[in-house]
PDB file of N, CA, C and O in Angstrom:
ATOM      1  N   ASN A   1       0.940  -1.220   0.160  1.00  0.00           N
ATOM      2  CA  ASN A   1       0.062  -0.302   0.079  1.00  0.00           C
ATOM      3  C   ASN A   1       0.752   1.271  -0.134  1.00  0.00           C
ATOM      4  O   ASN A   1       0.455   2.279  -0.669  1.00  0.00           O
ATOM      5  N   GLU A   2       2.006   1.345   0.633  1.00  0.00           N
ATOM      6  CA  GLU A   2       2.758   2.497   0.766  1.00  0.00           C
ATOM      7  C   GLU A   2       3.192   2.813  -0.553  1.00  0.00           C
ATOM      8  O   GLU A   2       3.629   3.864  -1.107  1.00  0.00           O
ATOM      9  N   ARG A   3       3.905   2.001  -1.621  1.00  0.00           N
ATOM     10  CA  ARG A   3       4.154   2.049  -2.605  1.00  0.00           C
ATOM     11  C   ARG A   3       3.056   2.840  -3.542  1.00  0.00           C
ATOM     12  O   ARG A   3       3.467   3.682  -4.375  1.00  0.00           O
ATOM     13  N   ASN A   4       1.915   2.510  -3.665  1.00  0.00           N
ATOM     14  CA  ASN A   4       0.614   3.070  -4.055  1.00  0.00           C
ATOM     15  C   ASN A   4       0.062   4.613  -3.202  1.00  0.00           C
ATOM     16  O   ASN A   4      -0.230   5.534  -4.440  1.00  0.00           O
ATOM     17  N   LEU A   5       0.602   4.670  -2.242  1.00  0.00           N
ATOM     18  CA  LEU A   5       0.090   6.126  -1.633  1.00  0.00           C
ATOM     19  C   LEU A   5       0.928   7.333  -2.757  1.00  0.00           C
ATOM     20  O   LEU A   5       0.270   8.195  -2.572  1.00  0.00           O
ATOM     21  N   ILE A   6       2.081   6.948  -3.253  1.00  0.00           N
ATOM     22  CA  ILE A   6       2.526   8.327  -3.731  1.00  0.00           C
ATOM     23  C   ILE A   6       1.823   8.684  -4.972  1.00  0.00           C
ATOM     24  O   ILE A   6       1.939   9.831  -5.567  1.00  0.00           O
ATOM     25  N   TYR A   7       0.694   7.915  -5.474  1.00  0.00           N
ATOM     26  CA  TYR A   7      -0.178   8.081  -6.759  1.00  0.00           C
ATOM     27  C   TYR A   7      -1.547   8.945  -6.053  1.00  0.00           C
ATOM     28  O   TYR A   7      -2.428   9.599  -6.879  1.00  0.00           O
ATOM     29  N   LYS A   8      -1.706   8.831  -4.775  1.00  0.00           N
ATOM     30  CA  LYS A   8      -2.904   9.689  -4.159  1.00  0.00           C
ATOM     31  C   LYS A   8      -2.812  11.049  -4.793  1.00  0.00           C
ATOM     32  O   LYS A   8      -2.022  11.905  -4.684  1.00  0.00           O
ATOM     33  N   ASP A   9      -4.030  11.619  -5.215  1.00  0.00           N
ATOM     34  CA  ASP A   9      -4.434  13.017  -5.809  1.00  0.00           C
ATOM     35  C   ASP A   9      -3.775  13.349  -6.968  1.00  0.00           C
ATOM     36  O   ASP A   9      -3.551  14.472  -7.398  1.00  0.00           O
ATOM     37  N   LYS A  10      -2.755  12.311  -7.548  1.00  0.00           N
ATOM     38  CA  LYS A  10      -2.100  12.759  -8.871  1.00  0.00           C
ATOM     39  C   LYS A  10      -3.175  12.371  -9.861  1.00  0.00           C
ATOM     40  O   LYS A  10      -4.044  11.483  -9.912  1.00  0.00           O
ATOM     41  N   LEU A  11      -2.602  12.947 -11.205  1.00  0.00           N
ATOM     42  CA  LEU A  11      -3.244  12.743 -12.286  1.00  0.00           C
ATOM     43  C   LEU A  11      -2.449  11.743 -13.272  1.00  0.00           C
ATOM     44  O   LEU A  11      -1.261  12.023 -13.486  1.00  0.00           O
ATOM     45  N   VAL A  12      -3.099  10.756 -13.557  1.00  0.00           N
ATOM     46  CA  VAL A  12      -2.413   9.626 -14.492  1.00  0.00           C
ATOM     47  C   VAL A  12      -3.003   9.346 -15.833  1.00  0.00           C
ATOM     48  O   VAL A  12      -4.255   9.319 -15.607  1.00  0.00           O
ATOM     49  N   LYS A  13      -2.228   9.062 -16.876  1.00  0.00           N
ATOM     50  CA  LYS A  13      -3.115   8.186 -17.869  1.00  0.00           C
ATOM     51  C   LYS A  13      -3.241   6.812 -17.727  1.00  0.00           C
ATOM     52  O   LYS A  13      -2.046   6.155 -17.018  1.00  0.00           O
ATOM     53  N   VAL A  14      -4.519   6.428 -18.159  1.00  0.00           N
ATOM     54  CA  VAL A  14      -4.609   5.048 -17.985  1.00  0.00           C
ATOM     55  C   VAL A  14      -5.606   4.585 -19.176  1.00  0.00           C
ATOM     56  O   VAL A  14      -6.253   5.324 -19.777  1.00  0.00           O
ATOM     57  N   LEU A  15      -5.075   2.998 -19.600  1.00  0.00           N
ATOM     58  CA  LEU A  15      -5.587   2.615 -20.657  1.00  0.00           C
ATOM     59  C   LEU A  15      -6.844   1.827 -20.163  1.00  0.00           C
ATOM     60  O   LEU A  15      -6.601   0.909 -19.319  1.00  0.00           O
ATOM     61  N   VAL A  16      -7.766   1.907 -20.566  1.00  0.00           N
ATOM     62  CA  VAL A  16      -9.253   1.476 -20.135  1.00  0.00           C
ATOM     63  C   VAL A  16      -9.162   0.189 -20.485  1.00  0.00           C
ATOM     64  O   VAL A  16      -9.315   0.045 -22.213  1.00  0.00           O
ATOM     65  N   GLU A  17      -9.324  -1.040 -19.977  1.00  0.00           N
ATOM     66  CA  GLU A  17      -9.280  -2.225 -20.541  1.00  0.00           C
ATOM     67  C   GLU A  17     -10.649  -2.541 -20.535  1.00  0.00           C
ATOM     68  O   GLU A  17     -11.103  -3.667 -21.388  1.00  0.00           O
ATOM     69  N   GLY A  18     -11.617  -2.392 -19.383  1.00  0.00           N
ATOM     70  CA  GLY A  18     -13.014  -2.876 -19.814  1.00  0.00           C
ATOM     71  C   GLY A  18     -13.765  -2.895 -18.289  1.00  0.00           C
ATOM     72  O   GLY A  18     -13.112  -2.365 -17.206  1.00  0.00           O
ATOM     73  N   PRO A  19     -14.845  -3.528 -18.170  1.00  0.00           N
ATOM     74  CA  PRO A  19     -15.661  -3.418 -17.091  1.00  0.00           C
ATOM     75  C   PRO A  19     -15.065  -4.498 -15.848  1.00  0.00           C
ATOM     76  O   PRO A  19     -14.542  -5.366 -16.109  1.00  0.00           O
ATOM     77  N   SER A  20     -15.277  -3.932 -14.500  1.00  0.00           N
ATOM     78  CA  SER A  20     -14.778  -4.377 -13.619  1.00  0.00           C
ATOM     79  C   SER A  20     -15.568  -5.718 -13.317  1.00  0.00           C
ATOM     80  O   SER A  20     -16.688  -5.784 -13.886  1.00  0.00           O
ATOM     81  N   LYS A  21     -15.062  -6.913 -12.640  1.00  0.00           N
ATOM     82  CA  LYS A  21     -15.654  -8.061 -12.607  1.00  0.00           C
ATOM     83  C   LYS A  21     -16.544  -8.035 -11.242  1.00  0.00           C
ATOM     84  O   LYS A  21     -17.183  -9.002 -11.191  1.00  0.00           O
ATOM     85  N   THR A  22     -16.377  -7.244 -10.573  1.00  0.00           N
ATOM     86  CA  THR A  22     -17.151  -7.064  -9.238  1.00  0.00           C
ATOM     87  C   THR A  22     -18.081  -6.282  -8.872  1.00  0.00           C
ATOM     88  O   THR A  22     -18.786  -6.128  -8.130  1.00  0.00           O
ATOM     89  N   LYS A  23     -17.929  -5.087  -9.876  1.00  0.00           N
ATOM     90  CA  LYS A  23     -18.697  -4.067  -9.401  1.00  0.00           C
ATOM     91  C   LYS A  23     -19.454  -3.368 -10.851  1.00  0.00           C
ATOM     92  O   LYS A  23     -18.644  -3.210 -11.548  1.00  0.00           O
ATOM     93  N   GLU A  24     -20.812  -3.313 -10.743  1.00  0.00           N
ATOM     94  CA  GLU A  24     -21.225  -2.700 -11.766  1.00  0.00           C
ATOM     95  C   GLU A  24     -20.948  -1.045 -11.985  1.00  0.00           C
ATOM     96  O   GLU A  24     -20.809  -0.346 -11.201  1.00  0.00           O
ATOM     97  N   ASP A  25     -20.936  -0.481 -13.349  1.00  0.00           N
ATOM     98  CA  ASP A  25     -20.437   0.610 -13.809  1.00  0.00           C
ATOM     99  C   ASP A  25     -19.014   1.093 -13.462  1.00  0.00           C
ATOM    100  O   ASP A  25     -18.728   2.327 -13.502  1.00  0.00           O
ATOM    101  N   ILE A  26     -18.390   0.218 -12.843  1.00  0.00           N
ATOM    102  CA  ILE A  26     -16.888   0.433 -12.273  1.00  0.00           C
ATOM    103  C   ILE A  26     -15.973  -0.358 -13.434  1.00  0.00           C
ATOM    104  O   ILE A  26     -16.206  -1.419 -13.985  1.00  0.00           O
ATOM    105  N   TYR A  27     -15.170   0.360 -13.906  1.00  0.00           N
ATOM    106  CA  TYR A  27     -13.885  -0.262 -14.974  1.00  0.00           C
ATOM    107  C   TYR A  27     -12.826  -0.020 -14.550  1.00  0.00           C
ATOM    108  O   TYR A  27     -12.382   0.520 -13.520  1.00  0.00           O
ATOM    109  N   THR A  28     -12.021  -0.863 -15.181  1.00  0.00           N
ATOM    110  CA  THR A  28     -10.462  -1.171 -14.910  1.00  0.00           C
ATOM    111  C   THR A  28      -9.683  -0.596 -15.816  1.00  0.00           C
ATOM    112  O   THR A  28      -9.882  -1.139 -17.096  1.00  0.00           O
ATOM    113  N   GLY A  29      -8.505  -0.289 -15.499  1.00  0.00           N
ATOM    114  CA  GLY A  29      -7.448   0.271 -16.392  1.00  0.00           C
ATOM    115  C   GLY A  29      -5.925   0.037 -15.848  1.00  0.00           C
ATOM    116  O   GLY A  29      -6.115  -0.374 -14.799  1.00  0.00           O
ATOM    117  N   ARG A  30      -5.150   0.212 -16.628  1.00  0.00           N
ATOM    118  CA  ARG A  30      -3.640   0.208 -16.181  1.00  0.00           C
ATOM    119  C   ARG A  30      -2.958   1.684 -16.444  1.00  0.00           C
ATOM    120  O   ARG A  30      -3.170   1.920 -17.540  1.00  0.00           O
ATOM    121  N   THR A  31      -2.056   1.877 -15.598  1.00  0.00           N
ATOM    122  CA  THR A  31      -1.304   3.280 -16.078  1.00  0.00           C
ATOM    123  C   THR A  31      -0.058   2.606 -16.751  1.00  0.00           C
ATOM    124  O   THR A  31      -0.158   1.508 -16.812  1.00  0.00           O
ATOM    125  N   ASP A  32       0.973   3.579 -17.218  1.00  0.00           N
ATOM    126  CA  ASP A  32       2.044   3.172 -18.122  1.00  0.00           C
ATOM    127  C   ASP A  32       2.821   2.361 -17.154  1.00  0.00           C
ATOM    128  O   ASP A  32       3.909   1.569 -17.699  1.00  0.00           O
ATOM    129  N   THR A  33       2.664   2.391 -15.733  1.00  0.00           N
ATOM    130  CA  THR A  33       3.585   1.644 -14.828  1.00  0.00           C
ATOM    131  C   THR A  33       2.792   0.318 -14.199  1.00  0.00           C
ATOM    132  O   THR A  33       3.382  -0.444 -13.454  1.00  0.00           O
ATOM    133  N   ASN A  34       2.033   0.051 -15.185  1.00  0.00           N
ATOM    134  CA  ASN A  34       1.150  -1.292 -14.782  1.00  0.00           C
ATOM    135  C   ASN A  34       0.679  -1.363 -13.496  1.00  0.00           C
ATOM    136  O   ASN A  34       0.133  -2.529 -12.931  1.00  0.00           O
ATOM    137  N   LYS A  35       0.145   0.018 -12.976  1.00  0.00           N
ATOM    138  CA  LYS A  35      -0.910  -0.257 -11.860  1.00  0.00           C
ATOM    139  C   LYS A  35      -2.227  -0.350 -12.109  1.00  0.00           C
ATOM    140  O   LYS A  35      -2.717   0.333 -13.293  1.00  0.00           O
ATOM    141  N   ILE A  36      -2.845  -1.162 -11.262  1.00  0.00           N
ATOM    142  CA  ILE A  36      -4.449  -1.331 -11.870  1.00  0.00           C
ATOM    143  C   ILE A  36      -5.051  -0.250 -11.032  1.00  0.00           C
ATOM    144  O   ILE A  36      -5.055   0.373  -9.975  1.00  0.00           O
ATOM    145  N   VAL A  37      -5.971   0.682 -11.870  1.00  0.00           N
ATOM    146  CA  VAL A  37      -7.107   1.607 -11.582  1.00  0.00           C
ATOM    147  C   VAL A  37      -8.421   1.377 -11.734  1.00  0.00           C
ATOM    148  O   VAL A  37      -8.886   0.816 -12.732  1.00  0.00           O
ATOM    149  N   ASN A  38      -9.186   1.518 -10.750  1.00  0.00           N
ATOM    150  CA  ASN A  38     -10.648   1.429 -10.774  1.00  0.00           C
ATOM    151  C   ASN A  38     -11.408   2.716 -10.823  1.00  0.00           C
ATOM    152  O   ASN A  38     -11.062   3.381 -10.026  1.00  0.00           O
ATOM    153  N   PHE A  39     -12.407   2.882 -11.870  1.00  0.00           N
ATOM    154  CA  PHE A  39     -12.834   4.062 -11.689  1.00  0.00           C
ATOM    155  C   PHE A  39     -14.554   3.851 -12.450  1.00  0.00           C
ATOM    156  O   PHE A  39     -14.564   2.912 -13.385  1.00  0.00           O
ATOM    157  N   GLU A  40     -15.462   4.730 -11.982  1.00  0.00           N
ATOM    158  CA  GLU A  40     -16.632   4.675 -12.766  1.00  0.00           C
ATOM    159  C   GLU A  40     -16.234   5.384 -14.372  1.00  0.00           C
ATOM    160  O   GLU A  40     -15.621   6.381 -14.603  1.00  0.00           O
ATOM    161  N   SER A  41     -17.127   4.497 -15.425  1.00  0.00           N
ATOM    162  CA  SER A  41     -16.883   4.958 -16.691  1.00  0.00           C
ATOM    163  C   SER A  41     -17.974   4.446 -17.403  1.00  0.00           C
ATOM    164  O   SER A  41     -19.064   4.083 -16.948  1.00  0.00           O
ATOM    165  N   CYS A  42     -17.674   4.362 -18.814  1.00  0.00           N
ATOM    166  CA  CYS A  42     -18.953   3.848 -19.819  1.00  0.00           C
ATOM    167  C   CYS A  42     -18.100   2.873 -20.706  1.00  0.00           C
ATOM    168  O   CYS A  42     -16.752   3.179 -21.178  1.00  0.00           O
ATOM    169  N   PRO A  43     -18.838   2.196 -21.421  1.00  0.00           N
ATOM    170  CA  PRO A  43     -18.251   1.395 -22.457  1.00  0.00           C
ATOM    171  C   PRO A  43     -17.530   2.002 -23.628  1.00  0.00           C
ATOM    172  O   PRO A  43     -16.602   1.554 -24.264  1.00  0.00           O
ATOM    173  N   ASP A  44     -18.081   3.352 -23.817  1.00  0.00           N
ATOM    174  CA  ASP A  44     -17.411   4.022 -24.821  1.00  0.00           C
ATOM    175  C   ASP A  44     -15.825   4.284 -24.539  1.00  0.00           C
ATOM    176  O   ASP A  44     -15.237   4.596 -25.691  1.00  0.00           O
ATOM    177  N   LEU A  45     -15.474   4.212 -23.418  1.00  0.00           N
ATOM    178  CA  LEU A  45     -13.896   4.443 -23.350  1.00  0.00           C
ATOM    179  C   LEU A  45     -12.971   3.570 -23.358  1.00  0.00           C
ATOM    180  O   LEU A  45     -11.678   3.533 -23.080  1.00  0.00           O
ATOM    181  N   VAL A  46     -13.473   2.375 -23.442  1.00  0.00           N
ATOM    182  CA  VAL A  46     -12.757   0.802 -23.658  1.00  0.00           C
ATOM    183  C   VAL A  46     -11.922   0.916 -24.724  1.00  0.00           C
ATOM    184  O   VAL A  46     -12.199   1.323 -25.824  1.00  0.00           O
ATOM    185  N   GLY A  47     -10.522   0.694 -24.252  1.00  0.00           N
ATOM    186  CA  GLY A  47      -9.426   0.982 -25.271  1.00  0.00           C
ATOM    187  C   GLY A  47      -8.899   2.042 -25.592  1.00  0.00           C
ATOM    188  O   GLY A  47      -7.912   2.409 -26.337  1.00  0.00           O
ATOM    189  N   LYS A  48      -9.461   3.266 -25.028  1.00  0.00           N
ATOM    190  CA  LYS A  48      -8.946   4.579 -25.086  1.00  0.00           C
ATOM    191  C   LYS A  48      -7.911   4.940 -23.626  1.00  0.00           C
ATOM    192  O   LYS A  48      -8.034   4.456 -22.713  1.00  0.00           O
ATOM    193  N   LEU A  49      -7.150   5.841 -24.089  1.00  0.00           N
ATOM    194  CA  LEU A  49      -6.276   6.403 -23.043  1.00  0.00           C
ATOM    195  C   LEU A  49      -6.960   7.720 -22.309  1.00  0.00           C
ATOM    196  O   LEU A  49      -7.315   8.627 -23.142  1.00  0.00           O
ATOM    197  N   VAL A  50      -7.173   7.696 -21.014  1.00  0.00           N
ATOM    198  CA  VAL A  50      -7.935   8.577 -20.126  1.00  0.00           C
ATOM    199  C   VAL A  50      -7.000   9.496 -18.991  1.00  0.00           C
ATOM    200  O   VAL A  50      -6.058   8.123 -18.677  1.00  0.00           O
ATOM    201  N   SER A  51      -7.374  10.489 -18.736  1.00  0.00           N
ATOM    202  CA  SER A  51      -6.727  10.967 -17.600  1.00  0.00           C
ATOM    203  C   SER A  51      -7.786  10.319 -16.263  1.00  0.00           C
ATOM    204  O   SER A  51      -8.855  10.804 -16.269  1.00  0.00           O
ATOM    205  N   ILE A  52      -6.870  10.159 -15.306  1.00  0.00           N
ATOM    206  CA  ILE A  52      -7.541   9.534 -14.115  1.00  0.00           C
ATOM    207  C   ILE A  52      -7.050  10.369 -12.895  1.00  0.00           C
ATOM    208  O   ILE A  52      -5.788  10.433 -12.626  1.00  0.00           O
ATOM    209  N   ARG A  53      -7.805  11.281 -12.051  1.00  0.00           N
ATOM    210  CA  ARG A  53      -7.410  11.532 -10.792  1.00  0.00           C
ATOM    211  C   ARG A  53      -7.467  10.565  -9.731  1.00  0.00           C
ATOM    212  O   ARG A  53      -8.594   9.964  -9.483  1.00  0.00           O
ATOM    213  N   ILE A  54      -6.265  10.179  -8.931  1.00  0.00           N
ATOM    214  CA  ILE A  54      -6.392   9.033  -7.931  1.00  0.00           C
ATOM    215  C   ILE A  54      -7.053   9.820  -6.663  1.00  0.00           C
ATOM    216  O   ILE A  54      -6.574  10.731  -6.465  1.00  0.00           O
ATOM    217  N   LYS A  55      -7.881   8.947  -6.265  1.00  0.00           N
ATOM    218  CA  LYS A  55      -8.618   9.668  -4.912  1.00  0.00           C
ATOM    219  C   LYS A  55      -8.282   8.560  -3.817  1.00  0.00           C
ATOM    220  O   LYS A  55      -8.411   8.919  -2.756  1.00  0.00           O
ATOM    221  N   LYS A  56      -7.865   7.199  -4.056  1.00  0.00           N
ATOM    222  CA  LYS A  56      -7.699   6.281  -2.906  1.00  0.00           C
ATOM    223  C   LYS A  56      -6.771   5.237  -3.417  1.00  0.00           C
ATOM    224  O   LYS A  56      -6.603   4.719  -4.350  1.00  0.00           O
ATOM    225  N   ALA A  57      -5.641   5.015  -2.676  1.00  0.00           N
ATOM    226  CA  ALA A  57      -4.583   4.123  -2.764  1.00  0.00           C
ATOM    227  C   ALA A  57      -4.796   2.982  -1.876  1.00  0.00           C
ATOM    228  O   ALA A  57      -5.278   2.784  -0.624  1.00  0.00           O
ATOM    229  N   GLN A  58      -4.998   1.832  -2.707  1.00  0.00           N
ATOM    230  CA  GLN A  58      -5.263   0.450  -1.900  1.00  0.00           C
ATOM    231  C   GLN A  58      -3.919  -0.367  -2.159  1.00  0.00           C
ATOM    232  O   GLN A  58      -3.220  -0.014  -2.704  1.00  0.00           O
ATOM    233  N   THR A  59      -4.047  -1.503  -1.434  1.00  0.00           N
ATOM    234  CA  THR A  59      -2.842  -2.582  -1.409  1.00  0.00           C
ATOM    235  C   THR A  59      -2.419  -3.088  -2.859  1.00  0.00           C
ATOM    236  O   THR A  59      -1.651  -2.902  -3.220  1.00  0.00           O
ATOM    237  N   TRP A  60      -3.686  -3.438  -3.812  1.00  0.00           N
ATOM    238  CA  TRP A  60      -3.575  -3.895  -4.797  1.00  0.00           C
ATOM    239  C   TRP A  60      -3.640  -3.237  -6.159  1.00  0.00           C
ATOM    240  O   TRP A  60      -3.529  -3.389  -7.333  1.00  0.00           O
ATOM    241  N   SER A  61      -4.288  -1.843  -5.651  1.00  0.00           N
ATOM    242  CA  SER A  61      -4.794  -1.213  -6.814  1.00  0.00           C
ATOM    243  C   SER A  61      -5.314   0.082  -6.201  1.00  0.00           C
ATOM    244  O   SER A  61      -5.139   0.562  -5.052  1.00  0.00           O
ATOM    245  N   LEU A  62      -5.690   1.011  -7.206  1.00  0.00           N
ATOM    246  CA  LEU A  62      -5.780   2.435  -7.047  1.00  0.00           C
ATOM    247  C   LEU A  62      -7.506   2.690  -7.374  1.00  0.00           C
ATOM    248  O   LEU A  62      -7.999   1.837  -8.243  1.00  0.00           O
ATOM    249  N   GLU A  63      -8.041   3.715  -6.854  1.00  0.00           N
ATOM    250  CA  GLU A  63      -9.197   4.157  -7.384  1.00  0.00           C
ATOM    251  C   GLU A  63      -9.408   5.641  -7.798  1.00  0.00           C
ATOM    252  O   GLU A  63      -8.684   6.574  -6.860  1.00  0.00           O
ATOM    253  N   GLY A  64      -9.963   5.873  -8.714  1.00  0.00           N
ATOM    254  CA  GLY A  64      -9.896   7.348  -8.972  1.00  0.00           C
ATOM    255  C   GLY A  64     -11.180   7.789  -9.791  1.00  0.00           C
ATOM    256  O   GLY A  64     -12.135   6.917  -9.801  1.00  0.00           O
ATOM    257  N   GLU A  65     -11.272   8.874 -10.574  1.00  0.00           N
ATOM    258  CA  GLU A  65     -12.187   9.504 -11.273  1.00  0.00           C
ATOM    259  C   GLU A  65     -11.819  10.110 -12.618  1.00  0.00           C
ATOM    260  O   GLU A  65     -10.537  10.586 -12.498  1.00  0.00           O
ATOM    261  N   VAL A  66     -12.403   9.714 -13.665  1.00  0.00           N
ATOM    262  CA  VAL A  66     -12.074  10.274 -15.024  1.00  0.00           C
ATOM    263  C   VAL A  66     -12.118  11.984 -15.010  1.00  0.00           C
ATOM    264  O   VAL A  66     -12.929  12.491 -14.450  1.00  0.00           O
ATOM    265  N   VAL A  67     -11.157  12.297 -15.653  1.00  0.00           N
ATOM    266  CA  VAL A  67     -11.053  13.846 -15.557  1.00  0.00           C
ATOM    267  C   VAL A  67     -11.107  14.279 -17.054  1.00  0.00           C
ATOM    268  O   VAL A  67     -10.485  14.128 -17.764  1.00  0.00           O
ATOM    269  N   PRO A  68     -12.131  14.824 -17.427  1.00  0.00           N
ATOM    270  CA  PRO A  68     -12.619  15.114 -18.969  1.00  0.00           C
ATOM    271  C   PRO A  68     -11.508  16.186 -19.424  1.00  0.00           C
ATOM    272  O   PRO A  68     -11.287  16.981 -18.496  1.00  0.00           O
ATOM    273  N   ASN A  69     -11.244  15.836 -20.602  1.00  0.00           N
ATOM    274  CA  ASN A  69      -9.994  16.665 -21.177  1.00  0.00           C
ATOM    275  C   ASN A  69      -8.925  16.775 -20.229  1.00  0.00           C
ATOM    276  O   ASN A  69      -8.119  18.003 -20.347  1.00  0.00           O
ATOM    277  N   GLY A  70      -8.457  15.685 -19.671  1.00  0.00           N
ATOM    278  CA  GLY A  70      -7.256  16.160 -18.368  1.00  0.00           C
ATOM    279  C   GLY A  70      -6.129  15.505 -19.139  1.00  0.00           C
ATOM    280  O   GLY A  70      -5.386  15.348 -20.137  1.00  0.00           O
TER     281      GLY A  70
END
């Protein structure tokens, strides 16, 4: 978790991979450093690079929100 804490409140580019297997309306993607990020999104963004502001750092993943035109 400590390694992920450096990402909190930062803006990162994430490649949207697809819907989360566990939560509806939550999508998963990866940063260029291969960190897993979960965020609310829509099917239109799958396969695209988006800007995400990291809100929460967890042991195995990060949680954030899409920043339009970020």
